[in-house]
CSV table of C-alpha atoms in Angstrom, one decimal:
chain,number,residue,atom,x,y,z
N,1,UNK,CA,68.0,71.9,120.8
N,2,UNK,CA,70.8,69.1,121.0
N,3,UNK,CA,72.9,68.4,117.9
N,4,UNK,CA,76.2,67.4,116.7
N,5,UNK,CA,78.6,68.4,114.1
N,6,UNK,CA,81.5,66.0,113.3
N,7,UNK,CA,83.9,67.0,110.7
N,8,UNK,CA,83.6,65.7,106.8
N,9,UNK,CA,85.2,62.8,105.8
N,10,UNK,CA,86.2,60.6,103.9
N,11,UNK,CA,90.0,61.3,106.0
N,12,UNK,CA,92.8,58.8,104.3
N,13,UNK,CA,95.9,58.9,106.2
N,14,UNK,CA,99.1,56.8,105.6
N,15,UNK,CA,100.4,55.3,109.0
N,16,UNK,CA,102.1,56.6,111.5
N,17,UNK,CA,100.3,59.8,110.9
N,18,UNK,CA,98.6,62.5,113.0
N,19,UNK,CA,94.7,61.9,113.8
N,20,UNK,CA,92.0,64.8,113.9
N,21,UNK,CA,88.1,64.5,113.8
N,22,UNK,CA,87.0,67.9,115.2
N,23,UNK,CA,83.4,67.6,116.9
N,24,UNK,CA,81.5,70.1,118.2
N,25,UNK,CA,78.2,70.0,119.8
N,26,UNK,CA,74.8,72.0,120.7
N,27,UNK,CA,72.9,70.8,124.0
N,28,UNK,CA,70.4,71.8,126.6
N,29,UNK,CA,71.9,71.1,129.7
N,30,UNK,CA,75.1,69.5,130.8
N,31,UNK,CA,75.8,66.5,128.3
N,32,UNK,CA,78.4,63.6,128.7
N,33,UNK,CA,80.3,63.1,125.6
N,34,UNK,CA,81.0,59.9,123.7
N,35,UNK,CA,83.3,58.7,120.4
N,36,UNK,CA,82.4,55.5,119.1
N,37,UNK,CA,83.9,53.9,116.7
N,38,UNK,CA,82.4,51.4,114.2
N,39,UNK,CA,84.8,48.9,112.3
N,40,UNK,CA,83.5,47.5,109.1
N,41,UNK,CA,80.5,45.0,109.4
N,42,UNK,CA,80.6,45.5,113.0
N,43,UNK,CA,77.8,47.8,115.1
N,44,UNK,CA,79.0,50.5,117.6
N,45,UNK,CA,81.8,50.4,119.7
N,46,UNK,CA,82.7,53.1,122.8
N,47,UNK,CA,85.7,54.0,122.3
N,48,UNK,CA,86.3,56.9,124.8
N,49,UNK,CA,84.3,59.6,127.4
N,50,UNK,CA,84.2,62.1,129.2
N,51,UNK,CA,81.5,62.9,131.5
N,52,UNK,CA,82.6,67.0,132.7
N,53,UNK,CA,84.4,69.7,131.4
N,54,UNK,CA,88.2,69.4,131.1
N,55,UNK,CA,88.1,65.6,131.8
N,56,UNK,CA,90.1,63.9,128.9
N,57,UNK,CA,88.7,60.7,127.6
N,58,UNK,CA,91.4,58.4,126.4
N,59,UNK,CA,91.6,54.8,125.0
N,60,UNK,CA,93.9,53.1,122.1
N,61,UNK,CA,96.1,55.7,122.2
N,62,UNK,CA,93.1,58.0,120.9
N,63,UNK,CA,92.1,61.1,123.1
N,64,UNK,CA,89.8,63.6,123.3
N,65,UNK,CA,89.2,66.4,125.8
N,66,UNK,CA,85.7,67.8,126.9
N,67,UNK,CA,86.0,71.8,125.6
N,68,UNK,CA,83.1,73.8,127.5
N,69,UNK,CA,83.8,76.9,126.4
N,70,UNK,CA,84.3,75.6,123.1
N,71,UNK,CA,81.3,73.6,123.2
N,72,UNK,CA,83.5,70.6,121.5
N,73,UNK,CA,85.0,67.3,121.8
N,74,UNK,CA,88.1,66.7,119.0
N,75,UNK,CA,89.5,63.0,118.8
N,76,UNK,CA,93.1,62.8,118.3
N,77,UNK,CA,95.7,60.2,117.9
N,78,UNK,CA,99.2,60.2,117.4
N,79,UNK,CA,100.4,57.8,115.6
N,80,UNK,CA,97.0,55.6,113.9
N,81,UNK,CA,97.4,52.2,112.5
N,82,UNK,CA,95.6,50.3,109.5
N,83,UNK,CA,93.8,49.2,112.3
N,84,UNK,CA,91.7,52.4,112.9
N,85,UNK,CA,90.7,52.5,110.0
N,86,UNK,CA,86.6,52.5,110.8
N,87,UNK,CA,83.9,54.8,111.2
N,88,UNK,CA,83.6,57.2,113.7
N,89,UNK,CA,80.7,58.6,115.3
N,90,UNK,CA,80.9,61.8,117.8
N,91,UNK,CA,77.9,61.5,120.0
N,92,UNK,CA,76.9,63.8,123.2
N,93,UNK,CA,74.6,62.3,125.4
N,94,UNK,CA,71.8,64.2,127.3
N,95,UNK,CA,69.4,61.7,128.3
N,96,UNK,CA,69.5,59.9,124.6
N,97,UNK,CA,72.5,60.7,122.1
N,98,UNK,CA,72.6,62.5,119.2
N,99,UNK,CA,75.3,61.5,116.6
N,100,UNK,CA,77.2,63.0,114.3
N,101,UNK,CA,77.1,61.8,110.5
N,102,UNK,CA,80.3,60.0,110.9
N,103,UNK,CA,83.7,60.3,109.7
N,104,UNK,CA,85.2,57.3,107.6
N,105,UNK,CA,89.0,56.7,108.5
N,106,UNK,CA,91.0,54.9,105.8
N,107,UNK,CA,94.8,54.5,107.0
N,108,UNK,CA,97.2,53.2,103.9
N,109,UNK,CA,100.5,51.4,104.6
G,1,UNK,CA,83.0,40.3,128.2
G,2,UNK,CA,79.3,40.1,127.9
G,3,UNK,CA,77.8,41.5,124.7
G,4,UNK,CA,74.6,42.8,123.2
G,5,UNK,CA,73.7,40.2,120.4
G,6,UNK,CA,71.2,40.8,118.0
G,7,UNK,CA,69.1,38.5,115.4
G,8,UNK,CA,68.8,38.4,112.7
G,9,UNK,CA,71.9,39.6,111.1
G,10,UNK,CA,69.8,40.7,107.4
G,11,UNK,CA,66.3,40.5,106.4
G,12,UNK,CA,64.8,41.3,103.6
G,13,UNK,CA,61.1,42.0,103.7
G,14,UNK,CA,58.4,43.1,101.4
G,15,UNK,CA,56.7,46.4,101.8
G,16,UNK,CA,53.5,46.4,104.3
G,17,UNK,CA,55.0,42.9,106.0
G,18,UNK,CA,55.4,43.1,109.5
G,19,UNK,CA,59.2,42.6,111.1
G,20,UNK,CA,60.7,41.6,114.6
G,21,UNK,CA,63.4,42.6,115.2
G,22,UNK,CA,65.3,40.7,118.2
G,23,UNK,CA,67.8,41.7,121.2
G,24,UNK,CA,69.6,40.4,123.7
G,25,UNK,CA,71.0,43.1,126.0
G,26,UNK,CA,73.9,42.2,128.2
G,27,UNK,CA,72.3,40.2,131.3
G,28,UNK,CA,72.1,42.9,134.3
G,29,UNK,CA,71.6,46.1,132.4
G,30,UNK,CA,68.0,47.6,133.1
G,31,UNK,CA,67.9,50.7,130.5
G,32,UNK,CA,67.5,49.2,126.6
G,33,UNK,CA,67.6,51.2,123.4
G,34,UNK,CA,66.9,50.9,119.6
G,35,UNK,CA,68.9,53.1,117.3
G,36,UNK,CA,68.4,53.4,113.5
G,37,UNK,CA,71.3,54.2,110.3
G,38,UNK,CA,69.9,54.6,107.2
G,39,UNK,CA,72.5,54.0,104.6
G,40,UNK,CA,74.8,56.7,104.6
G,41,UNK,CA,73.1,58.8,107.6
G,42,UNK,CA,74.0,59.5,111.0
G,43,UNK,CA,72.8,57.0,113.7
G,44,UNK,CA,69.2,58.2,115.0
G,45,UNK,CA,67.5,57.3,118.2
G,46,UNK,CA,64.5,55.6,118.1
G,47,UNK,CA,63.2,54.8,121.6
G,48,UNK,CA,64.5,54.0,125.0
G,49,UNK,CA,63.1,51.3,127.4
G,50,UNK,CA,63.1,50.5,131.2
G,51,UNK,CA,60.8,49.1,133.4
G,52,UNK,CA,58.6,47.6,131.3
G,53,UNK,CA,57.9,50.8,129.6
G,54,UNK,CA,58.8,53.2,127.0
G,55,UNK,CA,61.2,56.1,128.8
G,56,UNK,CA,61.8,58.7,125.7
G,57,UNK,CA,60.7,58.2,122.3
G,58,UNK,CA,61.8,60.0,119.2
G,59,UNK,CA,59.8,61.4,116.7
G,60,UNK,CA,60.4,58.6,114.2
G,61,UNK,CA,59.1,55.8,116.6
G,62,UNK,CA,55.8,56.3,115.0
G,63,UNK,CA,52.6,54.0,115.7
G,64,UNK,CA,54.3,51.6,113.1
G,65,UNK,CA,56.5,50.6,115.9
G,66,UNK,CA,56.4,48.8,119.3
G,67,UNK,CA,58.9,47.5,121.5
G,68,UNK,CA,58.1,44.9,123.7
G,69,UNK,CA,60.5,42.5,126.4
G,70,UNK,CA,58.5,39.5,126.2
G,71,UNK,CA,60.7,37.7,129.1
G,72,UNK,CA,63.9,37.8,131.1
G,73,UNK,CA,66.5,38.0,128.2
G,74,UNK,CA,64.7,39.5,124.7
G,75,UNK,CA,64.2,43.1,123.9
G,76,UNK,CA,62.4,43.6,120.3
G,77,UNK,CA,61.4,46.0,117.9
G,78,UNK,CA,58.1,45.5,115.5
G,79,UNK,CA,57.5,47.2,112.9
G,80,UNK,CA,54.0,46.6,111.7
G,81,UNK,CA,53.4,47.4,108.4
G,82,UNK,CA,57.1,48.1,106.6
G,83,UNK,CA,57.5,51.1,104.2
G,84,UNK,CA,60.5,51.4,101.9
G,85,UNK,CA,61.6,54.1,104.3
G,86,UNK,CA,62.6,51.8,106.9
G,87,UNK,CA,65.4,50.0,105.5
G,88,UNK,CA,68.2,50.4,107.7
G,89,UNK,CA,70.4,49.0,110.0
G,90,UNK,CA,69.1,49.0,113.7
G,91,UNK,CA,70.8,48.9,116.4
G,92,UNK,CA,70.2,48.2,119.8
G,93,UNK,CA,71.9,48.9,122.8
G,94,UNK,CA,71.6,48.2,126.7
G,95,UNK,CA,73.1,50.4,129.7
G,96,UNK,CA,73.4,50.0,133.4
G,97,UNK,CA,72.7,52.6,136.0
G,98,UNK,CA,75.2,55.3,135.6
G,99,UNK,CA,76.3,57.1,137.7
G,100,UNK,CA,74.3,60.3,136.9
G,101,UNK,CA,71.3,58.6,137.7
G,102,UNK,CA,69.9,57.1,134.8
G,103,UNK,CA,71.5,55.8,131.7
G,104,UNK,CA,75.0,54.9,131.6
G,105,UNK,CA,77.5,53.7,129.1
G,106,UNK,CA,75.5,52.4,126.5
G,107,UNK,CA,76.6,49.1,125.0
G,108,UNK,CA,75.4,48.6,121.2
G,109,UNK,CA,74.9,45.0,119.5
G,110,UNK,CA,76.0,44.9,115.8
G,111,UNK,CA,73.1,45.7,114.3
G,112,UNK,CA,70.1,44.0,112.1
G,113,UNK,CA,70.5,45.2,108.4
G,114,UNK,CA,66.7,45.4,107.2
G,115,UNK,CA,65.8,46.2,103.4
G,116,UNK,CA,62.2,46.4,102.3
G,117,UNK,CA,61.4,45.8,98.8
């Protein structure tokens, strides 16, 4: 079957720091993959794709490259801001998506 | 930039009531969607729409749910007969052709928070 499994959070980072939210996936088929993000009182927001293996998805300075072999899809930024501070949701997409539980950012000043 | 819209924001219901729940998907997208978060819980699909019919349906979108695009512009959910179960916040969500030959980038609206008393 399909399924998702998005690290734990809560993650609190102070800024400037490094950004990881591993994510690694089950699916029939060939899926797309998704992050969206999902800021406080807000619904769901794309943030990045990639559609076939290798392909890097990248978008607010946040990346994430489509692992076949690995059968994963790891977000990353750099640098994140106060700003990133949200939700966010790791979702393949093989027909419908499945998403992960989430992963609830807090970056500190 | 066009955007899904949703209404209403909350509603509070009482158990066995019926609900609509109301969409409007971004204006030439042909593919529409209703997702579901219970509190705390990962986002689950509930059903997908196009052509003036249901496309995929999950195991949840039970017989106590309908969808239904009553004209051009609304896409809506009914529940008919709420249980406590269902309080959530649903989402919907419209898409375009992709390029893979069915349903593209979905874009989500920002949710209907329902709680059932």
């Amino acid at each position: 079957g399909n399924s998702v499994t998005q690290m734990e959070g809560p993650v609190t980072l102070s800024e400037e720091a490094f950004l990881t939210i591993n994510c690694t996936y089950t699916a029939t088929g060939y899926p797309s993959l998704f992050w969206y993000v999902q800021y406080p009182g807000e619904g769901l927001q794309l943030l990045l794709k990639a559609t076939k293996a290798d392909d890097k998805g990248s978008n607010k300075g946040f990346e994430a490259t489509y692992r076949k072999e690995t059968t994963s899809f790891h977000l990353e930024k750099g640098s994140v801001q106060v700003s990133d501070s949200a939700v966010y949701f790791c979702a393949p997409r093989v027909n419908q998506f499945y998403f992960g539980t989430g992963t609830s950012l807090t970056v500190i000043p | 930039e066009p955007e899904v819209t949703q209404t209403p924001s909350h509603q509070v219901t009482q158990m066995g009531q019926e609900v609509i729940l109301r969409c409007v998907p971004i204006s030439n997208h042909l593919y529409f969607y209703w997702y579901r978060q219970i509190l705390g819980q990962k986002v689950e699909f509930l059903v997908s729409f196009y052509n003036n019919e249901i496309s995929e349906k999950s195991e949840i979108f039970d017989d106590q749910f309908s969808v239904e695009r009553p004209d051009g512009s609304n896409f809506t959910l009914k529940i008919r007969s709420t249980k406590l179960e269902d309080s959530a916040m649903y989402f919907c969500a419209s898409s375009s052709q992709g390029t893979s030959g069915g349903w593209g980038t979905q874009y989500f609206g920002p949710g209907t928070r329902l709680l059932v008393l």
